[in-house]
Tab-separated table of C-alpha atoms (C1' of nucleotides) in Angstrom:
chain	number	residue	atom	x	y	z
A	27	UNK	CA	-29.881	10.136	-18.015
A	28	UNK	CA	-29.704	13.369	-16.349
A	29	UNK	CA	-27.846	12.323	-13.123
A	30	UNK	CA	-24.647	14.283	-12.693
A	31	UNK	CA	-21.305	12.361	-13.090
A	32	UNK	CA	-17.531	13.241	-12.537
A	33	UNK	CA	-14.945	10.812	-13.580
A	34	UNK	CA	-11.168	10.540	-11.899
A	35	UNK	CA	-7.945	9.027	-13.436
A	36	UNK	CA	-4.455	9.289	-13.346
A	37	UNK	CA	-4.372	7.849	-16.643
A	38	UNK	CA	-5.188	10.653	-19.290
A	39	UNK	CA	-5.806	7.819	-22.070
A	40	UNK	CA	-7.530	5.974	-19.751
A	41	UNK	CA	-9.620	8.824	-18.801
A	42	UNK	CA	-10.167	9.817	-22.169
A	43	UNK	CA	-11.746	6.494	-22.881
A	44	UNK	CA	-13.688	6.515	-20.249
A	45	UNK	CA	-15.154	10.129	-20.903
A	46	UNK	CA	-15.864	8.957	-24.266
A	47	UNK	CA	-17.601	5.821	-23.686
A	48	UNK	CA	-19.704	7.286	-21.095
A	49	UNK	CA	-20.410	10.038	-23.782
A	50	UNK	CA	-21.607	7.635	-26.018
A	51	UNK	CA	-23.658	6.206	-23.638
A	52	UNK	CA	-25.884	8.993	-23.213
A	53	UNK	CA	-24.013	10.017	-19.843
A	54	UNK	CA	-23.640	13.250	-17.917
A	55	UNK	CA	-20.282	14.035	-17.019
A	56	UNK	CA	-19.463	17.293	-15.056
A	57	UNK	CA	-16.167	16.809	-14.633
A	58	UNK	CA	-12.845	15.234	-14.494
A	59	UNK	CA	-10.344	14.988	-12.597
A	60	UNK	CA	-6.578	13.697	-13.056
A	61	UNK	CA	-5.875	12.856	-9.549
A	62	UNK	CA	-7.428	12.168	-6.134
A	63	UNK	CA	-7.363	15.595	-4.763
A	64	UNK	CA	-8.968	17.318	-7.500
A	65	UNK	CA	-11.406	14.475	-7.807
A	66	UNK	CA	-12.254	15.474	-3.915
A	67	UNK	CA	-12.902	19.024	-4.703
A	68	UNK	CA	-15.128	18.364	-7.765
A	69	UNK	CA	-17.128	16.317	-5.553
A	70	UNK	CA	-17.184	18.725	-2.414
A	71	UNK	CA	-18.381	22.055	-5.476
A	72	UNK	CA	-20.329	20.155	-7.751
A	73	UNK	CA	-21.760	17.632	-5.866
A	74	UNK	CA	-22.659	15.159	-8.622
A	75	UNK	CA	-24.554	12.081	-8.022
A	76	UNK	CA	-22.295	9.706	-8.756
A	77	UNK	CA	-18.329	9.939	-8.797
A	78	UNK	CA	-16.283	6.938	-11.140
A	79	UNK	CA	-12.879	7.129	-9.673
A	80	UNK	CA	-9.566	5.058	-9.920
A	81	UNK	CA	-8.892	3.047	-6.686
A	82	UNK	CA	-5.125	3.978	-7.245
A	83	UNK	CA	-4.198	8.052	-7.754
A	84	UNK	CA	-1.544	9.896	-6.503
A	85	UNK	CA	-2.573	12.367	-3.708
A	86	UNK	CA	-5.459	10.277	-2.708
A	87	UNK	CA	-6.596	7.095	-3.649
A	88	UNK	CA	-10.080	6.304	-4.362
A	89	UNK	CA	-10.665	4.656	-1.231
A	90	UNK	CA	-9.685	7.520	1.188
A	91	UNK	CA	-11.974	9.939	-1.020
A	92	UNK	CA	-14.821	7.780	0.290
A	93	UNK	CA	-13.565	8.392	3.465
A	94	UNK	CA	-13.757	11.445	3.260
A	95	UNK	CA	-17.076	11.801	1.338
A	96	UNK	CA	-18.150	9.299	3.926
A	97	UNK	CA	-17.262	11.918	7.065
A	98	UNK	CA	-18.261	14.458	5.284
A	99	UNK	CA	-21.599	13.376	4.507
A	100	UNK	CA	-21.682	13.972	0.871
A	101	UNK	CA	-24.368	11.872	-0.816
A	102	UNK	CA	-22.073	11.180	-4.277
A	103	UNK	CA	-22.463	7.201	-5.258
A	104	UNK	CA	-18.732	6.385	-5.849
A	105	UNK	CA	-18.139	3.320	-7.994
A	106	UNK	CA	-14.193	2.346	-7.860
A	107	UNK	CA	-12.112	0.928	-11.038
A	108	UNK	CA	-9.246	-0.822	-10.046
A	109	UNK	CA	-6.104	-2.716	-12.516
A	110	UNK	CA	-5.824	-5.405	-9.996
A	111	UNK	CA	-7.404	-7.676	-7.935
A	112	UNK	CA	-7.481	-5.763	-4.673
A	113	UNK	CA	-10.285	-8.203	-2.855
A	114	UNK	CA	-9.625	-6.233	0.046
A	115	UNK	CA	-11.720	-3.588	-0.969
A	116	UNK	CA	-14.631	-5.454	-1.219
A	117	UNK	CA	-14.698	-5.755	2.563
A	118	UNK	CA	-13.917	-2.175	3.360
A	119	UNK	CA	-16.829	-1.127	0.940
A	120	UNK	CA	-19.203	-2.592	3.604
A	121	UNK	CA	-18.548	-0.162	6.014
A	122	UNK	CA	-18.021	3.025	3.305
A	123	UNK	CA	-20.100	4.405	0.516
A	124	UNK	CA	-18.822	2.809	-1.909
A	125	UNK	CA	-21.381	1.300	-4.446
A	126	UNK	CA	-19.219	-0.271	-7.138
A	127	UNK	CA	-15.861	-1.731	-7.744
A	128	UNK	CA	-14.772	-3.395	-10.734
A	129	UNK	CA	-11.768	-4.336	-12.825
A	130	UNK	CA	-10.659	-2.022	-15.546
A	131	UNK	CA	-10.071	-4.821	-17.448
A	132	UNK	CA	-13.565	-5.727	-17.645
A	133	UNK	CA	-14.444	-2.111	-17.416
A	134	UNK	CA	-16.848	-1.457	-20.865
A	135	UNK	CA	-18.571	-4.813	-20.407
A	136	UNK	CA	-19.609	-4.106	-16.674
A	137	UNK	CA	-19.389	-0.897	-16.415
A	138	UNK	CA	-22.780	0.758	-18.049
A	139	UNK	CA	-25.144	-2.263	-15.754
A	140	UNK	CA	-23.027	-1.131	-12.785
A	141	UNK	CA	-23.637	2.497	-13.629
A	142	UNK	CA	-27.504	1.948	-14.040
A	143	UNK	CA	-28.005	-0.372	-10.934
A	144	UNK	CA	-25.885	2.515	-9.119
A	145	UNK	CA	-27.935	5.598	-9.763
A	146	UNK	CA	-31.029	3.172	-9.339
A	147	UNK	CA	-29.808	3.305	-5.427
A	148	UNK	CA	-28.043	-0.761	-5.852
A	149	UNK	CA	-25.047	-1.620	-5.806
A	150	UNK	CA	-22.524	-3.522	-7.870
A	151	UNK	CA	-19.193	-5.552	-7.395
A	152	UNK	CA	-17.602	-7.278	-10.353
A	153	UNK	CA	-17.944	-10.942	-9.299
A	154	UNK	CA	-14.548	-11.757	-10.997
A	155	UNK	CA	-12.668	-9.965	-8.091
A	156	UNK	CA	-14.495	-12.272	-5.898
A	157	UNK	CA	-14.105	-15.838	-6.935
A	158	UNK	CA	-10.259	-15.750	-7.189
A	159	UNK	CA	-7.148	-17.075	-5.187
A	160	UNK	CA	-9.082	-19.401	-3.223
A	161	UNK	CA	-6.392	-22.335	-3.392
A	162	UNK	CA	-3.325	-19.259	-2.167
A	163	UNK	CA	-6.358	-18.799	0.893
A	164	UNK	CA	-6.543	-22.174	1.997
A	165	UNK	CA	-3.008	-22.655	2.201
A	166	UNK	CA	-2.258	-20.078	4.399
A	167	UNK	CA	-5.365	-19.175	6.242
A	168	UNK	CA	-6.346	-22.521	6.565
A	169	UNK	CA	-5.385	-23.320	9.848
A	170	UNK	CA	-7.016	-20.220	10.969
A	171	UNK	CA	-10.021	-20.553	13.022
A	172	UNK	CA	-13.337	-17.958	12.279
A	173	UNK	CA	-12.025	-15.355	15.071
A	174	UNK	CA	-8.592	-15.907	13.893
A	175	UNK	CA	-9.161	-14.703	10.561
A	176	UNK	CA	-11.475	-11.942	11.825
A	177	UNK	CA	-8.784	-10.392	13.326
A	178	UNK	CA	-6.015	-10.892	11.002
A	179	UNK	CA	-8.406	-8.644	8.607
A	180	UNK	CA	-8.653	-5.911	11.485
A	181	UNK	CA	-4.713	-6.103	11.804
A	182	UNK	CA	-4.323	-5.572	8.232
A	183	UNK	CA	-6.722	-2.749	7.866
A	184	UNK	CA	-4.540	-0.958	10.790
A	185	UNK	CA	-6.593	-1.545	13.799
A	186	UNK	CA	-4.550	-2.127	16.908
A	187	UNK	CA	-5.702	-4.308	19.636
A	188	UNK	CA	-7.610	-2.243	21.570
A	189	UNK	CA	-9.188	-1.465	18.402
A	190	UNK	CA	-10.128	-4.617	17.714
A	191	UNK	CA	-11.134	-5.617	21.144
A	192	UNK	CA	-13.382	-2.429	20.798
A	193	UNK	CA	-14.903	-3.493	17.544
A	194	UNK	CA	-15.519	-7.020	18.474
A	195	UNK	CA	-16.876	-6.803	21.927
A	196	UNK	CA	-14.329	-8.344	23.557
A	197	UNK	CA	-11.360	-8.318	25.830
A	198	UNK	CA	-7.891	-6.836	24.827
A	199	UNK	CA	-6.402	-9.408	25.951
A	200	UNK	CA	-8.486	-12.092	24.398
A	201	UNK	CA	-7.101	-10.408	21.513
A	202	UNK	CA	-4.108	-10.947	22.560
A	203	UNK	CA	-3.950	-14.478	22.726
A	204	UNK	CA	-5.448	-14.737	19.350
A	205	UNK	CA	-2.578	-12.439	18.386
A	206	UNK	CA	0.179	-15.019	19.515
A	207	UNK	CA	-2.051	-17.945	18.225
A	208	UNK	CA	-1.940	-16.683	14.803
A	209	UNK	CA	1.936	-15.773	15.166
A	210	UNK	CA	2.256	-19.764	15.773
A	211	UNK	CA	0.078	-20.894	13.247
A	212	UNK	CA	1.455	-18.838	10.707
A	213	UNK	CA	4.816	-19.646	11.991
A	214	UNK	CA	6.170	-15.912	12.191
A	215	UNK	CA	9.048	-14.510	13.646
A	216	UNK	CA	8.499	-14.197	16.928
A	217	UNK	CA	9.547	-10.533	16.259
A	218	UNK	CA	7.706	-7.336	17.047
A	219	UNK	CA	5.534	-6.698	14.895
A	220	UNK	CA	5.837	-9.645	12.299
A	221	UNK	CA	2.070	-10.065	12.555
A	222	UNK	CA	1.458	-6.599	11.784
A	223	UNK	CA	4.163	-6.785	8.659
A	224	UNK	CA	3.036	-9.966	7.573
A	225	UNK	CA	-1.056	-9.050	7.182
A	226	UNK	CA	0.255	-5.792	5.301
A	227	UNK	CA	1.714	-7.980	2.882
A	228	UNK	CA	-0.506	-10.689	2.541
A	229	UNK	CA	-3.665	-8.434	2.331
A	230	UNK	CA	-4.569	-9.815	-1.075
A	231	UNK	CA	-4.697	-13.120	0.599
A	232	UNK	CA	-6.392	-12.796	3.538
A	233	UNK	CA	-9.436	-10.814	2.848
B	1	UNK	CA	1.009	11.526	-41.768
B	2	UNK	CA	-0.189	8.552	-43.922
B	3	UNK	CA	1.892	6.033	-42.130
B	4	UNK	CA	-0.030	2.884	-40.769
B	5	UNK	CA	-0.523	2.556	-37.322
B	6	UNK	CA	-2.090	-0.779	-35.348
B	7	UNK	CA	-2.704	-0.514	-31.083
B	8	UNK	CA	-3.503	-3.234	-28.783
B	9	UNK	CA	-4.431	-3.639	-25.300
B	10	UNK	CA	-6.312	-5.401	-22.874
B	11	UNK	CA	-7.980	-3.116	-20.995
B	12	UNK	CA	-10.779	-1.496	-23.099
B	13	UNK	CA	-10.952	1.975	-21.903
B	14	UNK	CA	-7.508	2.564	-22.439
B	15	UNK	CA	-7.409	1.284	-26.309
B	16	UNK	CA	-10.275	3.272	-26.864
B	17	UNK	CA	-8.822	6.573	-25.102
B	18	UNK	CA	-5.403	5.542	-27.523
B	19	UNK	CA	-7.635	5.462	-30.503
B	20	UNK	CA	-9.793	8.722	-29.828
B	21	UNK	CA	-6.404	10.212	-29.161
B	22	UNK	CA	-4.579	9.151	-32.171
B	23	UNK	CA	-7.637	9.662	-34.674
B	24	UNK	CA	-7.676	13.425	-33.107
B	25	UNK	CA	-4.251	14.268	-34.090
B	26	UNK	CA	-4.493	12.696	-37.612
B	27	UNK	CA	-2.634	9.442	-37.083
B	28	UNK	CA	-3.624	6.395	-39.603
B	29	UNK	CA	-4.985	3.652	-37.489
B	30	UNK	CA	-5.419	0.771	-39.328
B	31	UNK	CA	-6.305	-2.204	-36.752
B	32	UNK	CA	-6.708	-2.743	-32.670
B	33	UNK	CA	-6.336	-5.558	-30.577
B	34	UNK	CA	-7.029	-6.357	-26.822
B	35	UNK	CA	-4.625	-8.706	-26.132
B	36	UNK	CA	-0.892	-9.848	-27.369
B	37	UNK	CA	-1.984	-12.721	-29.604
B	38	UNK	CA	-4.235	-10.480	-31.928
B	39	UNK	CA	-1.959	-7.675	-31.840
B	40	UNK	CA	1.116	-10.134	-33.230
B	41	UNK	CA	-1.644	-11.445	-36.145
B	42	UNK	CA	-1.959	-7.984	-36.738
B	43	UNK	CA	1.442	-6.839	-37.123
B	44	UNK	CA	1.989	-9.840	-39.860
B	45	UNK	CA	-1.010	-9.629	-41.993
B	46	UNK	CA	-1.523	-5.905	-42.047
B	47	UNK	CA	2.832	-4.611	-41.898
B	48	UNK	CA	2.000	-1.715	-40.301
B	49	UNK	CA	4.806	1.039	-39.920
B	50	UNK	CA	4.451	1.241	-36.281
B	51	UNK	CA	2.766	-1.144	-33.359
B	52	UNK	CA	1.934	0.700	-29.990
B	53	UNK	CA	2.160	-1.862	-27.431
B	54	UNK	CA	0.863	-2.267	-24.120
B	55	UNK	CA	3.535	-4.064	-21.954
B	56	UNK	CA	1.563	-6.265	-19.968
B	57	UNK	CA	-1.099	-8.362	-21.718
B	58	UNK	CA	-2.514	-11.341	-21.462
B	59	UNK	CA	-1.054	-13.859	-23.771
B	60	UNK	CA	1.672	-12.743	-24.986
B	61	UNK	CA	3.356	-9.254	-23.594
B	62	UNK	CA	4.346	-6.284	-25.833
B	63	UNK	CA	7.985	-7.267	-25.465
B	64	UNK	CA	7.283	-10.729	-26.914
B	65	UNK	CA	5.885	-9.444	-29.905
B	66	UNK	CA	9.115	-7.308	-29.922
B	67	UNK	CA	11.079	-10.451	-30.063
B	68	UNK	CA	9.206	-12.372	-32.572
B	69	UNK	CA	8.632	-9.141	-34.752
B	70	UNK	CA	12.464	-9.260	-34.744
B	71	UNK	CA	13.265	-12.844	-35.806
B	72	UNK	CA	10.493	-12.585	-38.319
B	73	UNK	CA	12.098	-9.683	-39.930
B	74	UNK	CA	9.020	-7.635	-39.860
B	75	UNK	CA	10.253	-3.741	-40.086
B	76	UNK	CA	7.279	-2.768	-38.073
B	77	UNK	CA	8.628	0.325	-35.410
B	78	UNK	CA	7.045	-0.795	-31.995
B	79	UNK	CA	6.341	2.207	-29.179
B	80	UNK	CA	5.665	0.092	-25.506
B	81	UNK	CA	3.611	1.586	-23.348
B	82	UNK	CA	3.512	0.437	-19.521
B	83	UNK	CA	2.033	1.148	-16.889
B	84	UNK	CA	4.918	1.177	-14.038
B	85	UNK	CA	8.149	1.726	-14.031
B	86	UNK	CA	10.152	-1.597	-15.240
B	87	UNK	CA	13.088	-0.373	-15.884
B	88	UNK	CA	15.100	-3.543	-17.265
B	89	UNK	CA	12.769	-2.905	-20.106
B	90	UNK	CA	15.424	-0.301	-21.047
B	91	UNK	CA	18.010	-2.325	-21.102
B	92	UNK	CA	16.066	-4.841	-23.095
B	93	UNK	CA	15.471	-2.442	-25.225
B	94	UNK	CA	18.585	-2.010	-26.974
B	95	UNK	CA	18.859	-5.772	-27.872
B	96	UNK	CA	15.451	-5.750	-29.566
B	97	UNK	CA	13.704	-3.643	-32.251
B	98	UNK	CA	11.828	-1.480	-29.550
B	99	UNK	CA	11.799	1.840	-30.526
B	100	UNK	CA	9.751	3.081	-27.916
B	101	UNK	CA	8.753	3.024	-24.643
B	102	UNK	CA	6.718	5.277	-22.451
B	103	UNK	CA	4.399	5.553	-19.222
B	104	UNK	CA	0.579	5.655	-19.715
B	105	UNK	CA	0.733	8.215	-17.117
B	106	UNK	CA	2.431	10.142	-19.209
B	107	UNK	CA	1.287	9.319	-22.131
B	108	UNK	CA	-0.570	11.761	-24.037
B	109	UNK	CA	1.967	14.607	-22.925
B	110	UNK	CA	4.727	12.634	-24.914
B	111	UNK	CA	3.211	10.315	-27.101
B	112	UNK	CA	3.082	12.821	-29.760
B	113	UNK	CA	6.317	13.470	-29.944
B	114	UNK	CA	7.686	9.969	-29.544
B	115	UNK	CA	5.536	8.643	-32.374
B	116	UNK	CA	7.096	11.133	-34.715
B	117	UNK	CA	10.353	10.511	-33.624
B	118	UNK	CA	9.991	6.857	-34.160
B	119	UNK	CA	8.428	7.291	-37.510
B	120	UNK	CA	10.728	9.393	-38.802
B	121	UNK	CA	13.070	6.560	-37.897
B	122	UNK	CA	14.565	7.781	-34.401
B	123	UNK	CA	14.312	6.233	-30.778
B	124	UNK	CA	12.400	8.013	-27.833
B	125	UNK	CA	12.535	6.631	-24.582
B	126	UNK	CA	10.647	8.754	-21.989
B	127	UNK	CA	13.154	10.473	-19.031
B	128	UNK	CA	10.863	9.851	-16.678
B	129	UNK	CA	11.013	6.125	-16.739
B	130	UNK	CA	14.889	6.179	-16.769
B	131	UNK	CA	15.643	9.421	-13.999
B	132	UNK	CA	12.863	7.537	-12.196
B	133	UNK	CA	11.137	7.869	-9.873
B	134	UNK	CA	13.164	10.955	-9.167
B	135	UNK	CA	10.096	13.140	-8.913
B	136	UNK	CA	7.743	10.765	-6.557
B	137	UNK	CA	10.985	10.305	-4.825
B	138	UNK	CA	11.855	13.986	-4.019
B	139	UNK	CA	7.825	15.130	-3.384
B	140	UNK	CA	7.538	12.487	-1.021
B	141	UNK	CA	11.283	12.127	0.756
B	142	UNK	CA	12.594	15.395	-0.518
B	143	UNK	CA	12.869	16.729	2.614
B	144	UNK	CA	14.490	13.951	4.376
B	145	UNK	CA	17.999	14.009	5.172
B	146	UNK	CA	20.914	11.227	4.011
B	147	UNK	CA	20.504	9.626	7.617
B	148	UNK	CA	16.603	9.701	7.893
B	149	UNK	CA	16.691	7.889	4.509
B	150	UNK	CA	18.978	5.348	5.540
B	151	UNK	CA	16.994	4.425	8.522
B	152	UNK	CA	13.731	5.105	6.599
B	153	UNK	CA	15.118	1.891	4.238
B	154	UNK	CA	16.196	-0.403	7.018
B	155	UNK	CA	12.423	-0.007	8.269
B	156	UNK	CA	11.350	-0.693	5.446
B	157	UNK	CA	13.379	-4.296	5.213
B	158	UNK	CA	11.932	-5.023	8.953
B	159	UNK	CA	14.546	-3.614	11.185
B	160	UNK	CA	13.763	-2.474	14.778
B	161	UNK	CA	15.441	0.410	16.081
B	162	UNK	CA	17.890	-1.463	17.666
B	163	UNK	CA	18.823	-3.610	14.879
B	164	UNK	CA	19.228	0.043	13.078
B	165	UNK	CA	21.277	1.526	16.151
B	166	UNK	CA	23.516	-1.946	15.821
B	167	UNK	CA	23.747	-1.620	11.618
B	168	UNK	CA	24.554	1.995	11.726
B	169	UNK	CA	26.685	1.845	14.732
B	170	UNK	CA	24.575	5.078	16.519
B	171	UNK	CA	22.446	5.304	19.628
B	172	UNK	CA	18.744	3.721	19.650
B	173	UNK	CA	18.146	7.192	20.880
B	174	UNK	CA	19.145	8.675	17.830
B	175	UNK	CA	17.549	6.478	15.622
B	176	UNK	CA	14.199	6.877	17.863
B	177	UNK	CA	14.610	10.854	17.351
B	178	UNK	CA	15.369	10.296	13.557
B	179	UNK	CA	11.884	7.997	13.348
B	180	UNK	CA	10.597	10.772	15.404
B	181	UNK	CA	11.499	13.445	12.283
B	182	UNK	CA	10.651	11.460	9.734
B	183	UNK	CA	7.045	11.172	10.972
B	184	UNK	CA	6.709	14.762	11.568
B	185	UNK	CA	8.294	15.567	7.780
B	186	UNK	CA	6.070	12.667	6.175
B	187	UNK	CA	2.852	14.292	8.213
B	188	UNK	CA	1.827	10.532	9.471
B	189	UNK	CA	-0.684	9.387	11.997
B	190	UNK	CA	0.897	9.675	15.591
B	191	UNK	CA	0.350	6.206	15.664
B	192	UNK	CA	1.705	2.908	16.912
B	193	UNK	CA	3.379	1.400	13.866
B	194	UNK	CA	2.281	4.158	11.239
B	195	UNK	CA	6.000	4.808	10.293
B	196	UNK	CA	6.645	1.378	10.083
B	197	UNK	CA	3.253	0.634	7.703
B	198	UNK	CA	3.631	3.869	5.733
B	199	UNK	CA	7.765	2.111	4.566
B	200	UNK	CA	5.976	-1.105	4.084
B	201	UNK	CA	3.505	0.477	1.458
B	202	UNK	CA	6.300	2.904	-0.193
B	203	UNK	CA	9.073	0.343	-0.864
B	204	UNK	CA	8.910	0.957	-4.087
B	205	UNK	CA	9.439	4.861	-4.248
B	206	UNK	CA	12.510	4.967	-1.076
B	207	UNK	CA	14.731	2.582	-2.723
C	6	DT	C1'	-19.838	-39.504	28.214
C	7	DG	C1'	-15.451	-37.758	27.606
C	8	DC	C1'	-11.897	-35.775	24.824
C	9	DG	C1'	-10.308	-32.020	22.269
C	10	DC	C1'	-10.781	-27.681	20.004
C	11	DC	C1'	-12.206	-23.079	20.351
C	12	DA	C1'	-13.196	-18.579	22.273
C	13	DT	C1'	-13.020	-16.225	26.096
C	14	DA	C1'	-10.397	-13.927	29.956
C	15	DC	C1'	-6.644	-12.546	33.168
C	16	DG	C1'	-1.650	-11.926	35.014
C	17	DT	C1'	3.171	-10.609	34.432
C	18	DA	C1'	7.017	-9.196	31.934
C	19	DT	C1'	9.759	-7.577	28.010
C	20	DT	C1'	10.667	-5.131	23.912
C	21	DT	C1'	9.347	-1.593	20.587
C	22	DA	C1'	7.617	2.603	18.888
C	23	DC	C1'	6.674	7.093	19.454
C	24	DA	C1'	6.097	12.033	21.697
C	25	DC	C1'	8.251	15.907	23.471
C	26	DC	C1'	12.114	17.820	25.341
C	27	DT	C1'	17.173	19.511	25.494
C	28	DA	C1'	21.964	19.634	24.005
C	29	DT	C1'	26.525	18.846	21.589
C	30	DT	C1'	29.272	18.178	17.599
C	31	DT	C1'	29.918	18.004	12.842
C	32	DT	C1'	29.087	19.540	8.212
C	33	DA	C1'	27.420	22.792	4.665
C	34	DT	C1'	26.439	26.891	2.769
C	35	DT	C1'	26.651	31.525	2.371
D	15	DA	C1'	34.293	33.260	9.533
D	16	DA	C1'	29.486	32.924	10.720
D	17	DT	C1'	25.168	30.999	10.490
D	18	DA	C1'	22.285	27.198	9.398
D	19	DA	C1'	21.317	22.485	9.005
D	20	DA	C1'	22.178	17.819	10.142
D	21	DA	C1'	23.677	14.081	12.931
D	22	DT	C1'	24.419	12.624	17.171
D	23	DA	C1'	23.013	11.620	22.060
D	24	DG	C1'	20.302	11.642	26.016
D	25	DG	C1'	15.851	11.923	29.478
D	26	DT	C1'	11.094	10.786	30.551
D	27	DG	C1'	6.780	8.917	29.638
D	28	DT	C1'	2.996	6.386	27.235
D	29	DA	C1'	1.043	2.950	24.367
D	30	DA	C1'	1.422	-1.067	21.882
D	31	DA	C1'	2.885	-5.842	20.615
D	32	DT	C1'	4.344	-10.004	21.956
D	33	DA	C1'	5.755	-14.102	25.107
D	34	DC	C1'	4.473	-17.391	28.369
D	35	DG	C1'	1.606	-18.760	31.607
D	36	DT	C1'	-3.344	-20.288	33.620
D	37	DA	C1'	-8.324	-21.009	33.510
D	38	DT	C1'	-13.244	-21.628	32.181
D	39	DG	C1'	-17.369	-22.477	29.478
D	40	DG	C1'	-19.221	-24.167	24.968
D	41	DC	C1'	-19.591	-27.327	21.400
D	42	DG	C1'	-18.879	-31.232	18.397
D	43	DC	C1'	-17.535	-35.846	17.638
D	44	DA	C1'	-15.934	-40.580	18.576
DNA sequence: TGCGCCATACGTATTTACACCTATTTTATT
DNA sequence: AATAAAATAGGTGTAAATACGTATGGCGCA
């Protein structure tokens, strides 16, 4: 493998393991980096072709450096390790350049066939952050219609309701009413902004 | 040092980053684990002098071993290592044979010196996890004022600014200027809600 | 076929959140 | 004692979130 790697962790013994197991693996690592913004500026000099970053740094997380790699229209694969079961990503990773995303726990198993299919141009997401919580789901979101549920996602990403009517083709205030339709359902306060609190919180659920 | 050393935890990249680490600085490691249950059959058949302990694992947790290693009488020293800040362990600490007890994130800058301490029969107990989150704290709200943190905390628990004004027995106009400063010292989005979203996220590092 | 659910849309009104501005009093710090 | 910083209060304006209505077209199911 000649492809150009850099490797970001707040963890030094995580990163250490990481760096050595990719070593032993025949990989070609560039650099390292022990916290989001560093891991942004290896990426903007270097420019490696693939970048294996924590989803949770201080500084900057892993997801807003593919943001920014995103808008700045580096071409660095970026495969995310996460400690928990952050589903949510999986979603956002549709509309960003992010090619992997897997659990640390699962890390050395995974990790090397979601390297590969990544700097083959694929992509790979752990299926064990997938098939999870589906019984917490149902419980909640149940009552939720398709729509419903679309937008409580938007909401929770931080889209406001123009946003929302903007991304969905439709009107604000159709929005709106889905708004207050959820707030029933879901039985929240019928407070300002208890929708918005309540998706922030329940993120891991919803998506 | 010729003292016997055993490691466990469950995520791989980490024990093997712990391992690498330890082998580099001479230290005697004599068996690994990735979970709780191995790591407690290792403690009894091998005796090592010293156990480094993830916290959280699956099966049984670092401070469980802690308690059985104690009612079995085992003299093994046990070091904890966690990855956030639970404090009670501390306290814990003191009833149980934890000698011990450090963040990953922090890890290979004091590990060192803890497991000397321990083996030569002292405690260590890392600063940072008992001055906590001092440091996040002050980088992050360092610059806010007694006031702005107050109100900062009762958005955080869901208060409006009126609720605030009421608590705090002040104008909503003074609570909407101190919101107003806040924003501007925390650098958010000059966005609808972005205050109240960014206190949501950092609960954990105002109180 | 008809009933009910859903998504769509619009109107009106209220409450919040925030920006940007000024100004006074209190409290610290030097 | 003087200067700086903080807390307090207010004005004006915009955007957003929600409540409480009404209304219509589509679609499935009894």
């Amino acid at each position: 493998m000649d492809q150009t790697i850099i490797i970001a962790d707040d963890h030094p013994l995580l990163l250490k393991g990481l760096k050595e197991f990719l070593n032993e693996n025949g990989m070609n690592i560039i650099g390292e980096a022990p916290n989001g913004v560093q891991a942004m500026h290896l990426i903007e000099t270097l420019k490696p072709d693939l970048a294996i970053l924590d989803l949770e740094m201080p500084g900057m997380t892993g997801l807003e450096i593919a943001k920014h790699c995103q808008s700045k229209k580096l071409d660095t694969s970026i495969i995310l390790l996460t400690l928990h079961k952050e589903v949510y990503i999986f979603h956002e990773a549709k509309n960003l350049n992010i090619s992997g995303y897997l659990l640390k726990e699962f890390a050395t198993e995974e990790l090397l066939n979601c390297i590969q299919k990544v700097l083959s141009g694929q992509s790979y997401f752990s299926k064990k952050l997938l098939m999870n919580d589906a019984e917490d789901r149902n419980s909640l979101t149940g009552n939720l219609t398709p729509s419903e549920i679309k937008i409580l996602r938007l909401i929770a990403l931080g889209s406001s309701t123009k946003e929302i009517a903007e991304k969905l083709f439709i009107a604000e205030r159709t929005v709106d009413k889905h708004r207050s339709n959820i707030i029933n359902k879901l039985q929240l306060d019928k407070k300002h902004n208890a929708l918005l609190i309540w998706a922030q919180k329940n993120k891991k659920i919803i998506f």
